[in-house]
CSV table of C-alpha atoms and ligand atoms in Angstrom, one decimal:
chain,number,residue,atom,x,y,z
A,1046,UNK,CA,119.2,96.7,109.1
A,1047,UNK,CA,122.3,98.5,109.7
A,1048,UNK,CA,125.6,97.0,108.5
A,1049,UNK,CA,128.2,98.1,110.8
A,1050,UNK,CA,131.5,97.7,108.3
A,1051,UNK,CA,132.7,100.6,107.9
A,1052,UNK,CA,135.0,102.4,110.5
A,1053,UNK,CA,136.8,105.9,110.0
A,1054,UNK,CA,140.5,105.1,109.1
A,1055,UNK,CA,143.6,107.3,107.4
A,1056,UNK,CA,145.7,105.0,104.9
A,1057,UNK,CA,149.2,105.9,103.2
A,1058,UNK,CA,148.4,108.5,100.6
A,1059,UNK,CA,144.9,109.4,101.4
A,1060,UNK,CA,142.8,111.6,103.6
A,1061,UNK,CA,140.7,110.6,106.0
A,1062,UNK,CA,137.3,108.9,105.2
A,1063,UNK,CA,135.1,105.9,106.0
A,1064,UNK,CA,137.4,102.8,104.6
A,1065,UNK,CA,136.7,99.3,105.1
A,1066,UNK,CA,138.8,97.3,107.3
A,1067,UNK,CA,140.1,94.4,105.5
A,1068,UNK,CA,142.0,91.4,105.2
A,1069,UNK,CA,144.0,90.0,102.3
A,1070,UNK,CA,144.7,86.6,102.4
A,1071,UNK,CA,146.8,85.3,99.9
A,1072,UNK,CA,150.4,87.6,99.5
A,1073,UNK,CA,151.3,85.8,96.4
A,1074,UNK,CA,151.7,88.1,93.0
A,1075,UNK,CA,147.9,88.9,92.7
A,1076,UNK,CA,147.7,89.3,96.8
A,1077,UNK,CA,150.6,92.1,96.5
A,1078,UNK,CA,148.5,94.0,93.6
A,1079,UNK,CA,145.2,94.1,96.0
A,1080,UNK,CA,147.8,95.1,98.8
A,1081,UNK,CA,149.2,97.9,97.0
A,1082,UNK,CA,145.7,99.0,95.3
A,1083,UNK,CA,144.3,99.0,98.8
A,1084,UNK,CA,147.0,101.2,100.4
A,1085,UNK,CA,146.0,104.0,98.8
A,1086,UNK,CA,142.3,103.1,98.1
A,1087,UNK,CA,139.6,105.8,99.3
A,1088,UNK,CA,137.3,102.5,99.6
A,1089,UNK,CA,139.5,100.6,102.0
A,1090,UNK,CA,142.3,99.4,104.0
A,1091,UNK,CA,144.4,96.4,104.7
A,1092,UNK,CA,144.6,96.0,108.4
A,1093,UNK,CA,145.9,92.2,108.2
A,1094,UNK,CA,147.4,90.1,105.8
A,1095,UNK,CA,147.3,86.1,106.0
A,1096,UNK,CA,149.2,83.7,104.0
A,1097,UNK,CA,150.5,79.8,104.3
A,1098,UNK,CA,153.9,81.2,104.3
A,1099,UNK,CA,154.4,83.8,106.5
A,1100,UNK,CA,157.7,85.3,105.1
A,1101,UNK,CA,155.8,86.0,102.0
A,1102,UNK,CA,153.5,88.6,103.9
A,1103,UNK,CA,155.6,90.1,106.3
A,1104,UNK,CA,157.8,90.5,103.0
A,1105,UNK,CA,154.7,91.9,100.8
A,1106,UNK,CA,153.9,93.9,104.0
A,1107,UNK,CA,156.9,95.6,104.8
A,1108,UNK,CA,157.6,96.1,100.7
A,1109,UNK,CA,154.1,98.1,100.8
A,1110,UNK,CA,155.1,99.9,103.6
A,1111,UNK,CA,151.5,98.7,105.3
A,1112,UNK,CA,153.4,99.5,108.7
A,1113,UNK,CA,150.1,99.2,110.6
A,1114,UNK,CA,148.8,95.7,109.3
A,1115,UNK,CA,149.2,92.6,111.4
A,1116,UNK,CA,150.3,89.3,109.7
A,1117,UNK,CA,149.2,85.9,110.3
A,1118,UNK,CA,148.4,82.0,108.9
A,1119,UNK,CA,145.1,82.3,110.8
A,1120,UNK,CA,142.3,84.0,109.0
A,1121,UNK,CA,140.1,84.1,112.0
A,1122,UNK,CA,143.2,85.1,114.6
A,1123,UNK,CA,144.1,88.8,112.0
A,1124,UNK,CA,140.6,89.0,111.5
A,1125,UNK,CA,140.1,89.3,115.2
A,1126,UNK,CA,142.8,91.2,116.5
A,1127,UNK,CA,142.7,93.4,113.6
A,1128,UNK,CA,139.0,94.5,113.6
A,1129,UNK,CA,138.6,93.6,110.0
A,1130,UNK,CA,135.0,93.4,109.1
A,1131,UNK,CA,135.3,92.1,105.8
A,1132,UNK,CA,138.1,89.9,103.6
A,1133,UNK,CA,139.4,89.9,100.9
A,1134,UNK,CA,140.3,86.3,99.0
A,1135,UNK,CA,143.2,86.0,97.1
A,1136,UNK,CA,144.5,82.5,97.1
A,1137,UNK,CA,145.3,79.7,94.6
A,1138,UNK,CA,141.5,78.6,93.6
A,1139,UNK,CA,141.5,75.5,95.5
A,1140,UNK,CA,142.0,77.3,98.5
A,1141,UNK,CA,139.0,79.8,97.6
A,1142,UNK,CA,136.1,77.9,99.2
A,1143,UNK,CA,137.6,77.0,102.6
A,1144,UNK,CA,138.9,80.4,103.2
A,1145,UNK,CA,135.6,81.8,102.2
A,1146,UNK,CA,133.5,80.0,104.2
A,1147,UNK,CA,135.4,80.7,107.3
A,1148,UNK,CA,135.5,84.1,106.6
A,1149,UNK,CA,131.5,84.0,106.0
A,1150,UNK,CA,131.3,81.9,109.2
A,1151,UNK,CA,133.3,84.3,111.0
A,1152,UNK,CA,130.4,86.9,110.0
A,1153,UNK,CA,132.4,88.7,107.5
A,1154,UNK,CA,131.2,89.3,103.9
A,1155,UNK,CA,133.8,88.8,101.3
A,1156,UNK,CA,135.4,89.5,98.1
A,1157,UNK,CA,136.7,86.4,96.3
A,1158,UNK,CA,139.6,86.4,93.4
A,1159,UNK,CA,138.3,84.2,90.3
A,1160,UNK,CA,137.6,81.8,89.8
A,1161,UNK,CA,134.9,81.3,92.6
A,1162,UNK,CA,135.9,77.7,93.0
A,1163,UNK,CA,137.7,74.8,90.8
A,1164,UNK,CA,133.9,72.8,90.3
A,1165,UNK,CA,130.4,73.8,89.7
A,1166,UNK,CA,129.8,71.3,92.8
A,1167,UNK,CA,132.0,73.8,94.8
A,1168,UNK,CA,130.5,77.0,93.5
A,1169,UNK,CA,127.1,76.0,94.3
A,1170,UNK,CA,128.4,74.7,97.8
A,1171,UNK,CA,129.3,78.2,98.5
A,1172,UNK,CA,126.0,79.7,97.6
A,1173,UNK,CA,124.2,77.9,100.2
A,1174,UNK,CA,127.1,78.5,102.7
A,1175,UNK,CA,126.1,82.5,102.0
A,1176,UNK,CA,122.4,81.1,102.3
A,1177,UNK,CA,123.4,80.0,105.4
A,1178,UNK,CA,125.3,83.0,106.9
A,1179,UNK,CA,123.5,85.5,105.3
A,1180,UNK,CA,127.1,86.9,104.0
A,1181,UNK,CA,128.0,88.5,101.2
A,1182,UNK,CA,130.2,86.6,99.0
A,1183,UNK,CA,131.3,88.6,95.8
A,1184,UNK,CA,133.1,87.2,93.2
A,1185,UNK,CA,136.1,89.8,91.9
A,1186,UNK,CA,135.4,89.7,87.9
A,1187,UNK,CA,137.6,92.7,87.5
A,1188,UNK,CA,137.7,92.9,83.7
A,1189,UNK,CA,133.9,93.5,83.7
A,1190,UNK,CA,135.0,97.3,84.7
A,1191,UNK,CA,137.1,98.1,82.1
A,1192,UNK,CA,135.6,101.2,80.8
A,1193,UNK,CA,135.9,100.5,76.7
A,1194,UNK,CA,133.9,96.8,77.8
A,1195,UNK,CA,131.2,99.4,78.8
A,1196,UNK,CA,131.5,101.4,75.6
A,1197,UNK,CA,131.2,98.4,73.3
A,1198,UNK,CA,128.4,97.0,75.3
A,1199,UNK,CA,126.7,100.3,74.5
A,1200,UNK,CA,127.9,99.7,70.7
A,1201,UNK,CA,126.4,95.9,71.0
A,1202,UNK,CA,123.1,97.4,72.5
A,1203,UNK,CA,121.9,99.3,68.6
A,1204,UNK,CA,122.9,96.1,67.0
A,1205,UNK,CA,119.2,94.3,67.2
A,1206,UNK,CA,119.3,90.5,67.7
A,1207,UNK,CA,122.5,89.4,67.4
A,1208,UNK,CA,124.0,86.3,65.2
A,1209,UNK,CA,126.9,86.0,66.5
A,1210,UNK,CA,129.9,87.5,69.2
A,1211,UNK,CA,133.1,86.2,68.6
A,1212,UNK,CA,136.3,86.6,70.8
A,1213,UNK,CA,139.6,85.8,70.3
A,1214,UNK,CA,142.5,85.2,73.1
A,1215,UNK,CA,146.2,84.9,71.8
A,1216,UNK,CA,149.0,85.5,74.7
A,1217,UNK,CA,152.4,84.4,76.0
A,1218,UNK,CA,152.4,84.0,79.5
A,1219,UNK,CA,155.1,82.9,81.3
A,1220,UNK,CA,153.8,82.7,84.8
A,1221,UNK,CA,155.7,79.7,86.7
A,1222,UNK,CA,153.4,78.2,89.9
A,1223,UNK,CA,149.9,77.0,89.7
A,1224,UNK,CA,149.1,77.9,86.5
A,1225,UNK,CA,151.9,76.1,84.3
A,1226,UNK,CA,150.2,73.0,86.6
A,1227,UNK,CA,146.8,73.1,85.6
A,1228,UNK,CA,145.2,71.0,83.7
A,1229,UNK,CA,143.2,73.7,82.0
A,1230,UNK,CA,145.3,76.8,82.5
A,1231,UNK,CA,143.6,79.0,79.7
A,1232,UNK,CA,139.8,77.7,79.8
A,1233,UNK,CA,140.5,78.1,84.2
A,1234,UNK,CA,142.8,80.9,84.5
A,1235,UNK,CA,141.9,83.1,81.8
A,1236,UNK,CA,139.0,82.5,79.6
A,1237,UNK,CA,136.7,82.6,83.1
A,1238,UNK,CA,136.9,86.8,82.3
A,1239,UNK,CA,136.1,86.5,79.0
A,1240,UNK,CA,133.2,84.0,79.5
A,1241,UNK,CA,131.9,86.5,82.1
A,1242,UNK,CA,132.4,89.3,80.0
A,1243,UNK,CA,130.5,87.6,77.1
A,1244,UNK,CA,128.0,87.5,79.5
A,1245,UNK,CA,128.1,91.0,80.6
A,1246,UNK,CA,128.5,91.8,77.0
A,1247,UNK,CA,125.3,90.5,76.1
A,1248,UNK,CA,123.1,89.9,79.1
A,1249,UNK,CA,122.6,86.7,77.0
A,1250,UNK,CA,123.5,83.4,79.2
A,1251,UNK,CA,124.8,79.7,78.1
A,1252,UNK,CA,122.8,76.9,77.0
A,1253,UNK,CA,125.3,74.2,75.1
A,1254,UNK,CA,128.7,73.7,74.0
A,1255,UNK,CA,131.2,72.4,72.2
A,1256,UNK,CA,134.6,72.6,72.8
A,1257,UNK,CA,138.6,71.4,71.6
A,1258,UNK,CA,141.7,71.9,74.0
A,1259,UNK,CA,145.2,71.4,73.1
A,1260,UNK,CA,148.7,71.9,74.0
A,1261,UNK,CA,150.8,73.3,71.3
A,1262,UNK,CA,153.9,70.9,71.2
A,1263,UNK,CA,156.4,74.2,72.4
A,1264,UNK,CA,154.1,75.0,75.1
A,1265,UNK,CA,155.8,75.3,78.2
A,1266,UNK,CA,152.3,74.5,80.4
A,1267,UNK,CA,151.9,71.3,81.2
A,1268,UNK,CA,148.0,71.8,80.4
A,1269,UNK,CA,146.0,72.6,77.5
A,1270,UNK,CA,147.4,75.8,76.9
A,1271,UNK,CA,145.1,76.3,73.7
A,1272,UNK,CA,141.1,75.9,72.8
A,1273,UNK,CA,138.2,76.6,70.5
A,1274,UNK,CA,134.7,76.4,71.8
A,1275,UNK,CA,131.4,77.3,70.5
A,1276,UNK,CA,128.5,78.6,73.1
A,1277,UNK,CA,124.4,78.8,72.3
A,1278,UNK,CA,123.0,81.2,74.1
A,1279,UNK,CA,119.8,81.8,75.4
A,1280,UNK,CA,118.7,84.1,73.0
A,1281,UNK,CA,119.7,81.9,70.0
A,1282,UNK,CA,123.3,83.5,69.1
A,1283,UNK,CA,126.2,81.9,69.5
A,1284,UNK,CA,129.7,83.0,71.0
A,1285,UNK,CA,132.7,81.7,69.4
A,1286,UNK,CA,135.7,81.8,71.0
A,1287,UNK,CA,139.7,80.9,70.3
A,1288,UNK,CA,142.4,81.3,72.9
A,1289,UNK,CA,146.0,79.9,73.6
A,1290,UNK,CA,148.3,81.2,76.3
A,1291,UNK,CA,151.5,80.0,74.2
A,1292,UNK,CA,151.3,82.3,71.4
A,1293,UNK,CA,154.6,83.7,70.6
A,1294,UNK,CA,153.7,86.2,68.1
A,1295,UNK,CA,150.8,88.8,67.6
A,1296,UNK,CA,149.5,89.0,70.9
A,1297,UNK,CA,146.2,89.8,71.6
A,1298,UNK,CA,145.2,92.5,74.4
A,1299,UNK,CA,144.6,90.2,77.9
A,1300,UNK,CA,140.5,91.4,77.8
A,1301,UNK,CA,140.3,89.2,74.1
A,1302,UNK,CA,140.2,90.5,70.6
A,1303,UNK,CA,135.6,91.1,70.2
A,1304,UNK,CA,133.8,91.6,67.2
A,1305,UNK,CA,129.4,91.5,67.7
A,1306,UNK,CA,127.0,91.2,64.9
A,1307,UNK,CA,123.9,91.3,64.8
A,1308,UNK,CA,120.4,92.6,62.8
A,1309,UNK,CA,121.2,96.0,62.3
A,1310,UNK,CA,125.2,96.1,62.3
A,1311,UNK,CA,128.5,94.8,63.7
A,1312,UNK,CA,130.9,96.2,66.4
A,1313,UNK,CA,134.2,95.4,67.6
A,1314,UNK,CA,136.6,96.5,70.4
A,1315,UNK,CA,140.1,95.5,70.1
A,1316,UNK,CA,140.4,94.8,73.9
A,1317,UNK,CA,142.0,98.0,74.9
A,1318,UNK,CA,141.5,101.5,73.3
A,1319,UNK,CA,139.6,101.1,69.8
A,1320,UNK,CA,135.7,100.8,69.7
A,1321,UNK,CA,134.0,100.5,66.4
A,1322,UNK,CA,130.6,100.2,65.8
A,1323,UNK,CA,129.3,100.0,61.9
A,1324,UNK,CA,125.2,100.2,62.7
A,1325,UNK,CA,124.4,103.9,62.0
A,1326,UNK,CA,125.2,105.7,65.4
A,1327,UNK,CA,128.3,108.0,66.4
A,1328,UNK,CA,131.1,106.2,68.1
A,1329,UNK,CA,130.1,105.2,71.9
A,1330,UNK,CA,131.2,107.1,74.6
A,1331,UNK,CA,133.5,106.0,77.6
A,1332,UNK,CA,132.0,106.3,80.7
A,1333,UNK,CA,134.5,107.7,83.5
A,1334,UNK,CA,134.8,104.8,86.5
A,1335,UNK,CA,137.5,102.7,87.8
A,1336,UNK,CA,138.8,100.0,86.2
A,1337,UNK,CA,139.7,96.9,87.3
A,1338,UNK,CA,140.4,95.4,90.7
A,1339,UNK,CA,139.4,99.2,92.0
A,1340,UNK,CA,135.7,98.9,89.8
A,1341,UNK,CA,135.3,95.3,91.6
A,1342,UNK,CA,136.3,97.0,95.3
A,1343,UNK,CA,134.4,100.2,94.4
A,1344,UNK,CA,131.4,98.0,93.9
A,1345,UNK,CA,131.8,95.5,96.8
A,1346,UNK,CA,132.0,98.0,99.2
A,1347,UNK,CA,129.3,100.1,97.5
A,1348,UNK,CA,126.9,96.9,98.0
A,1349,UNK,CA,127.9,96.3,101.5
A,1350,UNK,CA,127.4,100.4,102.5
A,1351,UNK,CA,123.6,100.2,100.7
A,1352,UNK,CA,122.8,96.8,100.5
A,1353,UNK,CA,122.2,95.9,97.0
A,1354,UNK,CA,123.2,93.4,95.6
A,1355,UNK,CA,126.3,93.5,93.6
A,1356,UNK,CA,127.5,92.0,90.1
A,1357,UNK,CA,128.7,88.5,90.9
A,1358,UNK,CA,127.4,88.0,94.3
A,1359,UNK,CA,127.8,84.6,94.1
A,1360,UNK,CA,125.1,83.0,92.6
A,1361,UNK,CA,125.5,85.3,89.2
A,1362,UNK,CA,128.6,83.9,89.2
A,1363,UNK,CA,128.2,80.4,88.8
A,1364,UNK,CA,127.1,80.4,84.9
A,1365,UNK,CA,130.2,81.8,84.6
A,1366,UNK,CA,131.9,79.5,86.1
A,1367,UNK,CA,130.1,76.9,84.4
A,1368,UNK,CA,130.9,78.0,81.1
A,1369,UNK,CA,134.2,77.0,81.8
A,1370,UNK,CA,133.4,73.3,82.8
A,1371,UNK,CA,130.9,73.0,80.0
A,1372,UNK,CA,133.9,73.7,77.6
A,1373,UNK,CA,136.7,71.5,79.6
A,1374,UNK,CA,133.8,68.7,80.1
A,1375,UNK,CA,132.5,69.0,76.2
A,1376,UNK,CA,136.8,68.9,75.2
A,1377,UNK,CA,137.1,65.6,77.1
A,1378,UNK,CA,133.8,64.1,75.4
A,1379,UNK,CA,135.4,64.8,72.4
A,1380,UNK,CA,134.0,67.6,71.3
A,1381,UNK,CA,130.3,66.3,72.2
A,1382,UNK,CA,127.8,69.1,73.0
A,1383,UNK,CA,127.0,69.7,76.5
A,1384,UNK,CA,124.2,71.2,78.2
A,1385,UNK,CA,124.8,73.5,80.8
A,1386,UNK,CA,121.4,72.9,82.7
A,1387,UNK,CA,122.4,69.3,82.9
A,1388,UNK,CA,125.9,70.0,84.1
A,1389,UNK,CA,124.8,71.8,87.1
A,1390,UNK,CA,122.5,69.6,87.9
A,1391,UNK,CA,124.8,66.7,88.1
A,1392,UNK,CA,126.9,69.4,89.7
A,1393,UNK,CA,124.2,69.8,92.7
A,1394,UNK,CA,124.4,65.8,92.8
A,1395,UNK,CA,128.0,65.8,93.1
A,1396,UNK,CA,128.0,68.7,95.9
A,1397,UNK,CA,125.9,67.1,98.2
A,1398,UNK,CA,127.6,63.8,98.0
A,1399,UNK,CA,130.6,65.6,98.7
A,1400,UNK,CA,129.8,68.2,101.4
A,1401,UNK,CA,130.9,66.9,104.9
A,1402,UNK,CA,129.2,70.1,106.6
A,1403,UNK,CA,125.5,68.9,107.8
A,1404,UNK,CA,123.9,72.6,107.4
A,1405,UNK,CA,125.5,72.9,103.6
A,1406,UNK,CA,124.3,69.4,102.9
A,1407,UNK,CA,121.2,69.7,104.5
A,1408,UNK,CA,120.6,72.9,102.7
A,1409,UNK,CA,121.7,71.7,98.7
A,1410,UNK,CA,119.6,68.7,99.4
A,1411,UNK,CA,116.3,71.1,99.9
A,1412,UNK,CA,116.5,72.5,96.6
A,1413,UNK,CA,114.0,71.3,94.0
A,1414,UNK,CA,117.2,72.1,91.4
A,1415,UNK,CA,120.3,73.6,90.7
A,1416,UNK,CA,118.6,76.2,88.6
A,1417,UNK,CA,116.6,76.9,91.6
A,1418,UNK,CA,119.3,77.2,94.3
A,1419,UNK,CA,120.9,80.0,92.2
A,1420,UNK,CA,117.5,82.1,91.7
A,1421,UNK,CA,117.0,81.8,95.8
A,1422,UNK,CA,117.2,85.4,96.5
A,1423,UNK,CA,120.7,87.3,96.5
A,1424,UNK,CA,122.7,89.1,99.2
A,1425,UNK,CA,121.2,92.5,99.0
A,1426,UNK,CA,117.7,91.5,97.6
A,1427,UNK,CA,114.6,92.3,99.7
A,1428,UNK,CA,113.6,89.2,99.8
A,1429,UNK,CA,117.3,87.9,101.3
A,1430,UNK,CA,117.0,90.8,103.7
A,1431,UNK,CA,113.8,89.4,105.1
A,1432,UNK,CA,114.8,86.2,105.2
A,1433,UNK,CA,117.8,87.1,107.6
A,1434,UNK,CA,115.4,88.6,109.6
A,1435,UNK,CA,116.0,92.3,108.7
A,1436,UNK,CA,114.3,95.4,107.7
A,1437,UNK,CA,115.0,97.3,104.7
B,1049,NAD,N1,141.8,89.3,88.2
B,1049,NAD,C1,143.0,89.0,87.7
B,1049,NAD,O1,143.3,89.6,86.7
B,1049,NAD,C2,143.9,88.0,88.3
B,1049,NAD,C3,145.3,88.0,87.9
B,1049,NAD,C4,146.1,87.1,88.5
B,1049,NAD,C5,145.6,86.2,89.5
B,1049,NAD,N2,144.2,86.2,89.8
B,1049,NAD,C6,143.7,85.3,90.8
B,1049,NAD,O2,144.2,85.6,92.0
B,1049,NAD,C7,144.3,84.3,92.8
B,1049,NAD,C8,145.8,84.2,93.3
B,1049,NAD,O3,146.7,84.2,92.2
B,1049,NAD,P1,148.2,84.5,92.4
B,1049,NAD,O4,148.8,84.6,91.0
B,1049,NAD,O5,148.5,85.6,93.3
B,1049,NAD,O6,148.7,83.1,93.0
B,1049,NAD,P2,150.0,82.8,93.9
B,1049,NAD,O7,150.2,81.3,93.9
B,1049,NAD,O8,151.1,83.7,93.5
B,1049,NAD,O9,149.6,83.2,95.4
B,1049,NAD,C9,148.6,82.6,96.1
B,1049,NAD,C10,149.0,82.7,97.6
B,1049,NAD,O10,147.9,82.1,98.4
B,1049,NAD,C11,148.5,81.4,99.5
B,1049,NAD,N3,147.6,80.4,100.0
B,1049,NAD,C12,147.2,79.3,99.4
B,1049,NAD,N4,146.2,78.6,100.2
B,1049,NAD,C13,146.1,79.4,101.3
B,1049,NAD,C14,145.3,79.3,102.4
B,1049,NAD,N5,144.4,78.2,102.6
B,1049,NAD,N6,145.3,80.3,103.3
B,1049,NAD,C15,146.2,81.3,103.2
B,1049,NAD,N7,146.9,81.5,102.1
B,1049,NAD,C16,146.9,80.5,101.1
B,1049,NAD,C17,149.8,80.8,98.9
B,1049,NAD,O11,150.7,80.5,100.0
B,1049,NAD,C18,150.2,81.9,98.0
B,1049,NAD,O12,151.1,82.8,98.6
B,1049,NAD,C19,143.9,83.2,91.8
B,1049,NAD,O13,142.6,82.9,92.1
B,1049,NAD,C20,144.0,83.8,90.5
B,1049,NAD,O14,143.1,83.3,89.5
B,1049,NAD,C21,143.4,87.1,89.2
């Protein structure tokens, strides 16, 4: 099947090649990064921008100097008059899964901002909403491209089994609006990247956990701001993990402080440029690809121009995600272990009780499990190709 995505297009600052029309919904501070990224990005363009408030992207518009993109507070109106043929989601995380599925209704694939949704029971919503349309939905997990990740996952690799990967988060973020509301503005906000870059650390995935959170008296969030949580993993390590966001002093680097070991060695990368590895071999090397919000565009577009399936397509995503509300739900128990297969299955439970679309319900409600809805075959899989009816 041909995907017809990709039009011929010259952007600010580049020359002319096959970029994908897209729109950026959400012009808020992570919106405007994606907006500037994407005006110069060989990959693609922003032909419309959407936002609640429309000051806020005429303003992000005009401060880009994106002269040719159309603004709007209707998704489907830009995405229309514009010619987009695919989106890209940057709103508030409550917001993610209704813009996505009307962009995946609409027939365009898109590229979602962590975290995929604020519940399992959302997440898993969404993957049969990408069942349904046969979309691509890609979760943006930009600090799995970070070059120096790839370099200590190389270290991590001549390890042998490993006991034990332990991560640490220390930070000081002063970032007033949704976050300083959250209930759970490190575990949500933040410690979603470092969960899935455990994950793409180790290829390993969660079983159990056990968790603390806290607000440090002088925090200025009005959530936890601070936790401790302890991860089994498939293979029988465990991934122990310490964050705050209200750490005045000694900051870490935002990808986490990492140290591996394991039967043969131990490794460590101090989150930006230092990568050691104690195990007998010569220092990794650092692979040259883009970083970042570019490495998850590169990627997204790369997926939608073969058809493969990228990293984080949306079902990946969800142990990810559910890391996260393993940790918040084991913190609230008191510190009780929780099993991650047993939270998305009550997850599952919850999402069809809650879905108000008849297809979505209809669909959740054929699946013999959670577990099983996320192994039904991925955007860009054979088997999902045949089963929307094309030929690869
Ligand atoms: N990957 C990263 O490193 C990184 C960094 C910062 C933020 N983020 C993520 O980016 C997303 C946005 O964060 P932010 O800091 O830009 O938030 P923000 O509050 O600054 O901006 C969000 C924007 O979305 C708009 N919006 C909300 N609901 C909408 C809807 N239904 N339709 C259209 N627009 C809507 C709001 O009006 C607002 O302008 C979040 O999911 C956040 O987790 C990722």
């Amino acid at each position: 099947m041909t995907i017809t995505v990709f039009e011929r297009k010259r952007g600010p600052g580049t020359t002319s090649e096959d970029r994908l029309p897209v729109v950026v919904v959400g012009a808020g501070g992570m919106g405007k990064e994606w907006l500037r990224m994407l005006a110069t990005s060989p990959h693609a363009v922003p032909v419309g921008v959407v936002d609640l408030d429309l000051d806020l992207a005429a303003d992000a518009v005009a401060t880009i100097g994106l002269d040719d993109a159309l603004v709007g507070a209707s998704l489907d109106d830009v995405a229309e008059r514009s010619g987009a043929r695919a989106v890209v989601n940057v709103t508030v995380p409550q917001a993610h899964r209704v813009v996505n599925e009307q962009a995946l209704r609409a027939g365009l694939p898109v590229l979602c901002e962590k975290p995929l949704g604020p519940t399992i029971a959302e997440a898993l919503s969404q993957v049969a909403l990408a069942d349904l349309t046969g979309g691509l939905l890609m979760v943006s997990q930009s600090r799995r491209y970070f070059k120096r990740l790839t370099a200590f996952r190389d270290a991590v690799s001549v390890l042998g089994p490993l006991a034990a990967v332990h991560a640490q988060f220390f930070h000081a973020d002063h970032e007033p609006g949704f976050r300083e509301q959250m209930a759970h503005p490190l575990l949500v906000d933040m410690s979603v990247h470092h969960f899935d870059m455990l994950r793409f650390l180790t290829g390993d995935e969660p079983i159990a956990v056990r968790c603390s959170t806290w607000n440090p008296p002088w925090s200025w969030f009005a959530g936890d701001a601070a936790a401790t949580a302890e991860f089994e993993l498939a293979s029988g390590a465990r991934f122990v993990y310490s964050g705050s966001r209200c750490t005045p002093g000694l900051q870490t680097s935002w990808n986490a402080d990492w140290r591996a070991y394991g039967e043969h060695g131990a490794a460590a990368w101090d989150g930006d440029d230092v990568v050691q590895v104690d195990a007998g071999m010569s220092e990794p090397g650092v692979p040259d690809q883009l970083e970042g919000i570019e490495g998850s565009l590169e990627e997204f577009t790369t997926a939608l121009r073969a058809e493969t399936t990228p990293q984080n397509e949306v079902r990946a995503n969800v142990l990810s995600l559910a890391m996260v509300e393993g940790a918040i739900r084991s913190s609230d128990l008191g510190g009780e272990r929780v099993v991650i297969a047993d939270l998305l299955e009550e997850s599952l439970a919850e999402a069809i009780a809650d879905e108000r679309r008849d297809d979505v319900a209809e669909l959740l409600r054929s699946w013999t499990s959670a577990a099983d809805g996320i192994a039904t075959p991925a955007w860009g899989s054979a088997p999902a190709a045949i089963a929307r009816g094309g030929a690869r």
